[in-house]
Amino acid sequence: MMFKKFISDVDSFYLTIDRIDQDSEKYEREVDDFPIGMQTMILFKRKELESLQEESEDYQITEEDNLVITLSNKLLESSKLMKKVYDSLNFKKIDDEKIELLSSSPGLMKFIEYKISEDGENLDLFTDRKFTLNSILINYCITLESLVSNLLKDVFIEKLPEEIKNRTIPFHELVNLNSIDDAQNYLIEQYMDDFFRSSFDDWIAKTSKFMKLPQNNIELDDVKSRISEMYQRRNLIIHTNGIVNKQYTNFVKNSKYNQGDTIEVGIDYLRDRLKDMEFLGWHLFSGYCSCLYNDDNAFAALNSEIVKRLNKESVALPLLLDYFSAYNKFSDSSYNLIAKVNYFLYYKFNGEIDKVKDKLNNFSVGHLDTDFKIAKAVLIDEDDLCEQIQKYIDDLSDEDFFIVSTFPIFRSSRNWISIKEIFNQRLKEVFD
């Protein structure tokens, strides 16, 4: 399923960002062992930064700047040669965009130039790092568009909107189509090819309408706004080498960047936008399910994916589960209760159960089926939990036991090892 791929891609992005972050820490530990040419490039960067700070009191330190400062400080403390190189350097401004580095020791600079040549290429680790971070941002946009494209195609196949129905097929294409389904798929592909040529704001507004996403939702609207800025930043990276233009400042209100600034894509920024993208992805998938299924089955499809992620930090999941716990259109009210249990379970898996302690204490289960009584007993880790579960398991048929044994809630208990033994014993009895 396309949504599973989206979530898998999100996880891969998190891992990649973590590795880059770890590389930054690794650079700090190993900078003393870098080739002289690479060490010198770090000092050049430091001098350029000092020039920018001297030129403007309002200059804002970037994530990359902080790394330059950290690495150069360590070099200046540990290497007499690098201290001598640094002290010999001064800068001369050629124009608004270019700074020329000069040295008071021509002989020393001749030696450094020789070492840079001897060490070879790829000495500027900041250029490689910047390229990688920019590439990740561009791939965020590709991943999100791929998800939306695939979700919408399924929705359109189920019910073709008027704006696609009213499209025409050229005769030379029509003769190659063998059926109505072929014609429908052609029109959908043609529509989707044009769809993403508009701005993010335009196509996400259309997508929200097709998917019937909630209107005037503060959290969702804020996420869309931040992703819109991400797309504008993507455009700068591709078209202006990151230099802020008038289009960016017109689109992005209250930005810290001014026209002519160089925009940065840092690790913290990428993490934040990935959280936003995941948030939007979950809401799109929820809307997708509601387009294809009735209310009960839509939640069942959504929940089957949610339970796989309850142990991972997410802004979207507790909001969605809280919404569906109070949803009044289910024909089977047990879906409200499942949503409520999973809402609490999300917080328990993530070590934040105290945040919803009052709500959990007020969750009355005395009138409910045994399944929900056991669920609350697990959530609050009642003292006699193992005894309750033993009795609960003993009363289940073999078929029901197989189903219950897959419920993730039991793994959240601090008594999981003992509970696991109860399950294993029952499983042994089933097959003996």
Coordinates of C-alpha atoms in Angstrom, one line a residue:
M1 CA 0.0 0.0 0.0
M2 CA 1.2 3.5 -0.8
F3 CA 0.7 4.8 2.7
K4 CA 3.0 2.0 4.1
K5 CA 5.7 3.2 1.7
F6 CA 5.2 6.8 2.8
I7 CA 5.6 5.8 6.5
S8 CA 8.6 3.7 5.6
D9 CA 10.2 6.7 3.7
V10 CA 9.5 8.9 6.8
D11 CA 11.4 6.4 9.0
S12 CA 14.2 6.3 6.5
F13 CA 14.4 10.1 6.5
Y14 CA 14.6 10.2 10.4
L15 CA 17.5 7.6 10.3
T16 CA 19.3 9.6 7.6
I17 CA 19.0 12.9 9.6
D18 CA 20.2 11.1 12.8
R19 CA 23.2 9.8 10.9
I20 CA 24.1 13.3 9.7
D21 CA 23.7 14.7 13.2
Q22 CA 26.0 11.9 14.5
D23 CA 28.5 12.8 11.8
S24 CA 28.6 16.4 13.2
E25 CA 29.5 15.0 16.6
K26 CA 32.1 12.7 14.9
Y27 CA 33.7 15.7 13.2
E28 CA 34.2 17.4 16.5
R29 CA 35.9 14.3 17.9
E30 CA 38.1 13.7 14.9
V31 CA 38.8 17.2 13.6
D32 CA 42.4 17.1 14.9
D33 CA 43.1 14.2 12.6
F34 CA 41.6 15.8 9.5
P35 CA 44.0 16.5 6.6
I36 CA 45.7 19.9 6.8
G37 CA 43.9 21.1 3.7
M38 CA 40.5 20.3 5.3
Q39 CA 41.4 21.9 8.6
T40 CA 42.4 25.0 6.7
M41 CA 39.1 25.1 4.8
I42 CA 37.4 25.1 8.3
L43 CA 39.4 28.2 9.2
F44 CA 38.6 29.9 5.9
K45 CA 34.9 29.3 6.8
R46 CA 35.4 30.9 10.2
K47 CA 37.0 34.0 8.7
E48 CA 34.1 34.3 6.2
L49 CA 31.7 34.1 9.1
E50 CA 33.5 36.8 11.0
S51 CA 33.4 39.0 7.9
L52 CA 29.6 38.6 7.7
Q53 CA 29.2 39.3 11.4
E54 CA 31.3 42.4 11.1
E55 CA 29.4 43.6 8.1
S56 CA 26.0 43.2 9.8
E57 CA 25.1 43.4 13.5
D58 CA 21.8 41.6 12.7
Y59 CA 23.5 38.6 11.1
Q60 CA 21.8 35.4 12.5
I61 CA 24.1 32.5 13.3
T62 CA 23.0 29.3 11.4
E63 CA 23.3 25.7 12.3
E64 CA 26.3 25.4 9.9
D65 CA 27.9 28.4 11.5
N66 CA 27.7 26.8 14.9
L67 CA 29.5 23.7 13.5
V68 CA 32.2 26.0 12.0
I69 CA 32.7 27.7 15.3
T70 CA 32.9 24.4 17.2
L71 CA 35.4 22.8 14.9
S72 CA 37.6 25.9 14.4
N73 CA 37.7 26.5 18.2
K74 CA 39.0 23.0 18.7
L75 CA 41.6 23.4 16.0
L76 CA 42.8 26.7 17.4
E77 CA 43.1 25.2 20.9
S78 CA 45.0 22.1 19.8
S79 CA 47.1 23.0 16.7
K80 CA 49.8 25.7 16.7
L81 CA 50.0 25.5 13.0
M82 CA 46.3 26.1 12.6
K83 CA 46.5 29.0 15.1
K84 CA 49.3 30.5 13.0
V85 CA 47.3 30.1 9.8
Y86 CA 44.2 31.7 11.4
D87 CA 46.1 34.6 12.8
S88 CA 47.7 35.3 9.4
L89 CA 44.4 35.5 7.6
N90 CA 42.4 38.6 6.8
F91 CA 39.6 39.2 4.4
K92 CA 38.9 41.7 1.6
K93 CA 35.4 42.3 0.4
I94 CA 35.2 42.2 -3.4
D95 CA 31.5 42.7 -3.9
D96 CA 28.2 42.0 -2.0
E97 CA 28.6 38.2 -2.5
K98 CA 32.3 37.5 -2.6
I99 CA 35.1 37.8 0.0
E100 CA 38.7 37.3 -0.8
L101 CA 40.9 35.8 1.9
L102 CA 44.5 37.2 2.2
S103 CA 47.4 36.3 4.4
S104 CA 50.2 38.3 6.1
S105 CA 52.5 35.3 5.6
P106 CA 52.8 34.5 1.9
G107 CA 55.2 31.6 2.6
L108 CA 52.8 30.0 5.0
M109 CA 49.9 30.3 2.5
K110 CA 52.1 28.8 -0.2
F111 CA 52.6 25.8 2.1
I112 CA 48.9 25.6 2.8
E113 CA 48.0 25.7 -0.9
Y114 CA 50.5 22.9 -1.5
K115 CA 48.9 20.8 1.3
I116 CA 45.4 21.5 -0.1
S117 CA 46.6 20.3 -3.5
E118 CA 48.3 17.3 -2.0
D119 CA 45.3 16.3 0.0
G120 CA 43.1 16.2 -3.1
E121 CA 39.5 17.0 -3.6
N122 CA 36.4 16.9 -1.3
L123 CA 38.1 18.9 1.4
D124 CA 35.1 21.1 2.2
L125 CA 32.9 18.9 4.4
F126 CA 30.4 21.8 4.6
T127 CA 29.6 21.7 0.9
D128 CA 29.0 17.9 1.1
R129 CA 26.8 18.4 4.2
K130 CA 24.8 21.2 2.6
F131 CA 24.3 19.2 -0.6
T132 CA 23.0 16.2 1.5
L133 CA 20.6 18.4 3.6
N134 CA 19.3 20.2 0.5
S135 CA 18.7 16.8 -1.2
I136 CA 16.7 15.5 1.7
L137 CA 14.4 18.6 1.6
I138 CA 13.8 18.1 -2.2
N139 CA 13.1 14.4 -1.5
Y140 CA 10.5 15.4 1.1
C141 CA 8.5 17.1 -1.6
I142 CA 8.8 14.2 -3.9
T143 CA 7.7 11.8 -1.2
L144 CA 4.7 13.9 -0.3
E145 CA 3.6 14.3 -3.9
S146 CA 3.9 10.6 -4.5
L147 CA 1.6 9.9 -1.6
V148 CA -1.0 12.4 -2.6
S149 CA -0.8 11.2 -6.3
N150 CA -1.4 7.6 -5.3
L151 CA -4.2 8.3 -2.8
L152 CA -6.0 10.6 -5.2
K153 CA -5.8 8.1 -8.1
D154 CA -7.6 5.5 -5.9
V155 CA -10.2 8.1 -4.9
F156 CA -10.8 9.1 -8.5
I157 CA -11.2 5.5 -9.6
E158 CA -13.9 5.1 -7.0
K159 CA -15.7 8.3 -8.0
L160 CA -14.5 10.4 -10.9
P161 CA -14.9 14.2 -10.2
E162 CA -16.6 16.4 -12.7
E163 CA -13.4 18.3 -13.6
I164 CA -11.9 15.0 -14.8
K165 CA -15.1 13.8 -16.5
N166 CA -15.2 17.0 -18.5
R167 CA -11.8 16.5 -20.0
T168 CA -11.4 15.3 -23.6
I169 CA -9.2 12.6 -25.1
P170 CA -7.4 13.4 -28.4
F171 CA -8.4 11.0 -31.2
H172 CA -4.8 9.7 -31.7
E173 CA -4.9 8.6 -28.0
L174 CA -8.5 7.3 -28.1
V175 CA -7.7 4.8 -30.8
N176 CA -5.1 3.2 -28.5
L177 CA -7.6 2.7 -25.6
N178 CA -9.5 -0.6 -25.3
S179 CA -12.1 0.0 -22.7
I180 CA -13.9 2.6 -20.5
D181 CA -11.5 1.7 -17.7
D182 CA -8.5 2.6 -20.0
A183 CA -10.1 5.9 -20.9
Q184 CA -10.8 6.7 -17.2
N185 CA -7.2 5.8 -16.3
Y186 CA -5.9 8.0 -19.1
L187 CA -7.9 11.0 -17.9
I188 CA -6.8 10.5 -14.3
E189 CA -3.1 10.3 -15.4
Q190 CA -3.5 13.4 -17.6
Y191 CA -5.1 15.3 -14.7
M192 CA -2.5 14.2 -12.2
D193 CA 0.3 15.2 -14.6
D194 CA -1.0 18.8 -14.5
F195 CA -2.0 18.7 -10.8
F196 CA 1.4 19.3 -9.3
R197 CA 2.4 22.0 -11.7
S198 CA 0.6 24.5 -9.6
S199 CA 1.8 25.7 -6.2
F200 CA 1.6 23.6 -3.1
D201 CA -1.1 25.9 -1.7
D202 CA -3.3 25.3 -4.8
W203 CA -2.9 21.5 -5.0
I204 CA -3.2 20.9 -1.2
A205 CA -6.4 22.9 -1.2
K206 CA -7.8 20.8 -4.0
T207 CA -6.6 17.6 -2.3
S208 CA -8.2 18.7 1.0
K209 CA -11.5 19.2 -0.8
F210 CA -11.3 15.8 -2.5
M211 CA -10.3 14.0 0.7
K212 CA -12.9 16.0 2.8
L213 CA -10.2 17.1 5.3
P214 CA -11.5 19.1 8.3
Q215 CA -11.8 22.8 7.6
N216 CA -10.6 25.5 10.1
N217 CA -8.5 23.0 11.9
I218 CA -5.8 25.1 13.6
E219 CA -3.1 22.3 13.9
L220 CA -3.7 21.1 10.3
D221 CA -3.7 24.7 8.9
D222 CA -0.5 25.5 10.7
V223 CA 1.2 22.4 9.3
K224 CA 0.0 23.2 5.7
S225 CA 1.5 26.7 6.2
R226 CA 4.9 25.4 7.3
I227 CA 5.0 22.9 4.4
S228 CA 4.1 25.7 2.0
E229 CA 7.2 27.5 3.2
M230 CA 9.2 24.3 2.7
Y231 CA 8.1 24.2 -0.9
Q232 CA 9.2 27.8 -1.4
R233 CA 12.5 26.9 0.2
R234 CA 12.8 24.0 -2.2
N235 CA 12.2 26.3 -5.1
L236 CA 15.1 28.6 -3.9
I237 CA 17.5 25.6 -3.6
I238 CA 16.7 24.5 -7.2
H239 CA 16.4 27.8 -9.0
T240 CA 18.5 30.4 -7.1
N241 CA 21.1 28.3 -5.2
G242 CA 19.3 29.2 -2.0
I243 CA 19.3 33.0 -2.5
V244 CA 16.0 34.5 -1.2
N245 CA 14.1 36.3 -3.9
K246 CA 11.0 38.4 -4.0
Q247 CA 8.7 35.5 -4.7
Y248 CA 9.8 33.9 -1.4
T249 CA 9.3 37.0 0.7
N250 CA 5.8 37.6 -0.9
F251 CA 4.7 34.0 -0.2
V252 CA 6.2 33.6 3.2
K253 CA 5.0 36.1 5.7
N254 CA 6.9 37.0 8.9
S255 CA 10.0 35.2 7.6
K256 CA 13.4 35.9 9.3
Y257 CA 14.9 36.0 5.8
N258 CA 15.2 39.1 3.6
Q259 CA 15.6 39.3 -0.1
G260 CA 19.2 38.5 -1.0
D261 CA 19.8 36.4 2.1
T262 CA 21.1 32.8 1.7
I263 CA 18.6 30.4 3.1
E264 CA 19.7 27.4 5.3
V265 CA 18.4 23.9 5.5
G266 CA 19.5 22.6 8.9
I267 CA 19.0 19.4 10.8
D268 CA 16.5 20.9 13.2
Y269 CA 14.5 22.4 10.3
L270 CA 14.4 19.0 8.5
R271 CA 13.3 17.2 11.6
D272 CA 10.5 19.7 12.2
R273 CA 9.3 19.6 8.6
L274 CA 9.4 15.8 8.6
K275 CA 7.1 15.8 11.7
D276 CA 4.8 18.2 9.7
M277 CA 4.9 15.9 6.7
E278 CA 4.0 12.9 8.7
F279 CA 1.2 14.8 10.4
L280 CA -0.3 15.8 7.0
G281 CA 0.2 12.2 5.7
W282 CA -1.9 10.7 8.5
H283 CA -4.7 13.2 7.9
L284 CA -4.6 12.5 4.2
F285 CA -4.7 8.8 4.8
S286 CA -7.7 9.3 7.2
G287 CA -9.5 11.3 4.5
Y288 CA -8.6 8.6 1.9
C289 CA -10.2 5.9 4.1
S290 CA -13.3 7.9 4.6
C291 CA -13.6 8.4 0.8
L292 CA -13.4 4.7 0.1
Y293 CA -15.3 3.1 3.0
N294 CA -18.2 3.6 5.4
D295 CA -17.5 5.2 8.7
D296 CA -16.9 2.0 10.6
N297 CA -14.6 0.4 8.0
A298 CA -12.8 3.7 7.4
F299 CA -11.8 3.8 11.0
A300 CA -10.9 0.1 11.1
A301 CA -8.5 0.6 8.1
L302 CA -7.0 3.7 9.7
N303 CA -6.6 2.1 13.1
S304 CA -4.9 -1.0 11.6
E305 CA -2.1 1.3 10.6
I306 CA -2.2 3.5 13.8
V307 CA -1.6 0.5 16.1
K308 CA 1.7 -0.3 14.3
R309 CA 3.0 3.2 15.3
L310 CA 1.6 3.7 18.8
N311 CA 5.1 3.4 20.3
K312 CA 6.5 6.2 18.1
E313 CA 6.3 9.9 18.8
S314 CA 3.7 11.6 16.7
V315 CA 1.6 14.7 16.9
A316 CA -1.1 13.4 14.6
L317 CA -1.9 10.1 16.2
P318 CA -3.3 11.2 19.6
L319 CA -5.3 14.0 17.9
L320 CA -6.8 11.5 15.4
L321 CA -7.6 9.0 18.1
D322 CA -9.1 11.6 20.4
Y323 CA -11.3 12.8 17.5
F324 CA -12.6 9.4 16.7
S325 CA -13.2 8.5 20.4
A326 CA -16.0 11.1 20.3
Y327 CA -17.1 10.5 16.7
N328 CA -20.9 10.2 16.6
K329 CA -21.4 8.5 13.2
F330 CA -20.2 5.0 13.9
S331 CA -22.9 2.3 13.7
D332 CA -20.8 0.3 16.2
S333 CA -19.9 2.3 19.3
S334 CA -17.1 -0.1 20.1
Y335 CA -15.0 1.8 17.6
N336 CA -15.2 4.9 19.9
L337 CA -13.9 2.8 22.7
I338 CA -11.1 1.3 20.6
A339 CA -10.0 4.8 19.7
K340 CA -10.1 5.9 23.3
V341 CA -8.1 2.9 24.5
N342 CA -5.5 3.4 21.8
Y343 CA -5.4 7.1 22.6
F344 CA -4.3 6.2 26.2
L345 CA -2.0 3.5 24.9
Y346 CA -0.1 5.9 22.7
Y347 CA 0.8 8.0 25.8
K348 CA 1.7 4.9 27.8
F349 CA 4.0 3.5 25.1
N350 CA 5.7 6.8 24.9
G351 CA 6.2 7.2 28.6
E352 CA 3.7 10.1 28.9
I353 CA 0.7 8.5 30.5
D354 CA 0.7 11.2 33.3
K355 CA -0.3 13.7 30.6
V356 CA -3.7 12.0 30.4
K357 CA -3.9 10.6 33.9
D358 CA -7.1 12.5 34.8
K359 CA -8.8 11.4 31.6
L360 CA -7.8 7.8 32.1
N361 CA -9.1 7.8 35.7
N362 CA -12.4 9.1 34.4
F363 CA -12.6 6.4 31.8
S364 CA -15.4 4.3 33.2
V365 CA -15.4 0.7 32.1
G366 CA -17.7 -0.9 34.8
H367 CA -20.6 -1.3 32.3
L368 CA -18.4 -2.4 29.4
D369 CA -17.3 -5.8 28.0
T370 CA -14.4 -7.6 29.7
D371 CA -12.1 -6.6 26.9
F372 CA -12.3 -3.0 27.9
K373 CA -12.1 -3.7 31.6
I374 CA -8.8 -5.6 31.0
A375 CA -7.6 -2.8 28.8
K376 CA -8.0 -0.2 31.5
A377 CA -6.4 -2.6 34.1
V378 CA -3.4 -2.8 31.8
L379 CA -3.2 0.9 31.2
I380 CA -3.1 1.7 34.9
D381 CA -1.1 -1.5 35.8
E382 CA -3.5 -2.7 38.5
D383 CA -1.8 -4.6 41.3
D384 CA -3.7 -7.9 40.5
L385 CA -3.3 -7.4 36.7
C386 CA -1.7 -10.8 36.1
E387 CA -4.5 -12.6 38.0
Q388 CA -7.1 -10.7 36.0
I389 CA -5.4 -11.6 32.7
Q390 CA -5.1 -15.3 33.7
K391 CA -8.8 -15.5 34.3
Y392 CA -9.5 -13.5 31.1
I393 CA -7.3 -15.8 29.0
D394 CA -8.8 -19.0 30.6
D395 CA -12.3 -17.9 29.6
L396 CA -11.4 -17.3 25.9
S397 CA -12.0 -19.8 23.1
D398 CA -8.9 -20.9 21.2
E399 CA -9.9 -18.7 18.2
D400 CA -10.5 -15.6 20.4
F401 CA -7.2 -16.3 22.2
F402 CA -5.3 -16.2 18.9
I403 CA -6.8 -12.7 18.2
V404 CA -6.3 -11.3 21.7
S405 CA -2.7 -12.4 21.7
T406 CA -2.0 -10.0 18.9
F407 CA -3.2 -6.9 20.9
P408 CA -0.3 -4.6 21.4
I409 CA -1.7 -3.2 24.7
F410 CA -0.3 -6.1 26.8
R411 CA 3.3 -5.2 25.8
S412 CA 2.8 -1.8 27.4
S413 CA 2.5 -3.2 30.9
R414 CA 5.4 -3.2 33.3
N415 CA 4.4 -6.8 34.0
W416 CA 4.8 -7.8 30.4
I417 CA 7.3 -10.6 31.1
S418 CA 4.8 -12.3 33.5
I419 CA 1.9 -11.7 31.1
K420 CA 3.9 -13.2 28.2
E421 CA 4.4 -16.3 30.3
I422 CA 0.6 -16.6 30.7
F423 CA 0.1 -16.3 27.0
N424 CA 2.9 -18.9 26.3
Q425 CA 1.3 -21.3 28.7
R426 CA -2.1 -21.0 27.1
L427 CA -0.5 -21.4 23.7
K428 CA 1.2 -24.6 24.8
E429 CA -2.1 -25.9 26.1
V430 CA -3.7 -25.2 22.7
F431 CA -1.2 -27.2 20.8
D432 CA -0.6 -30.1 23.2

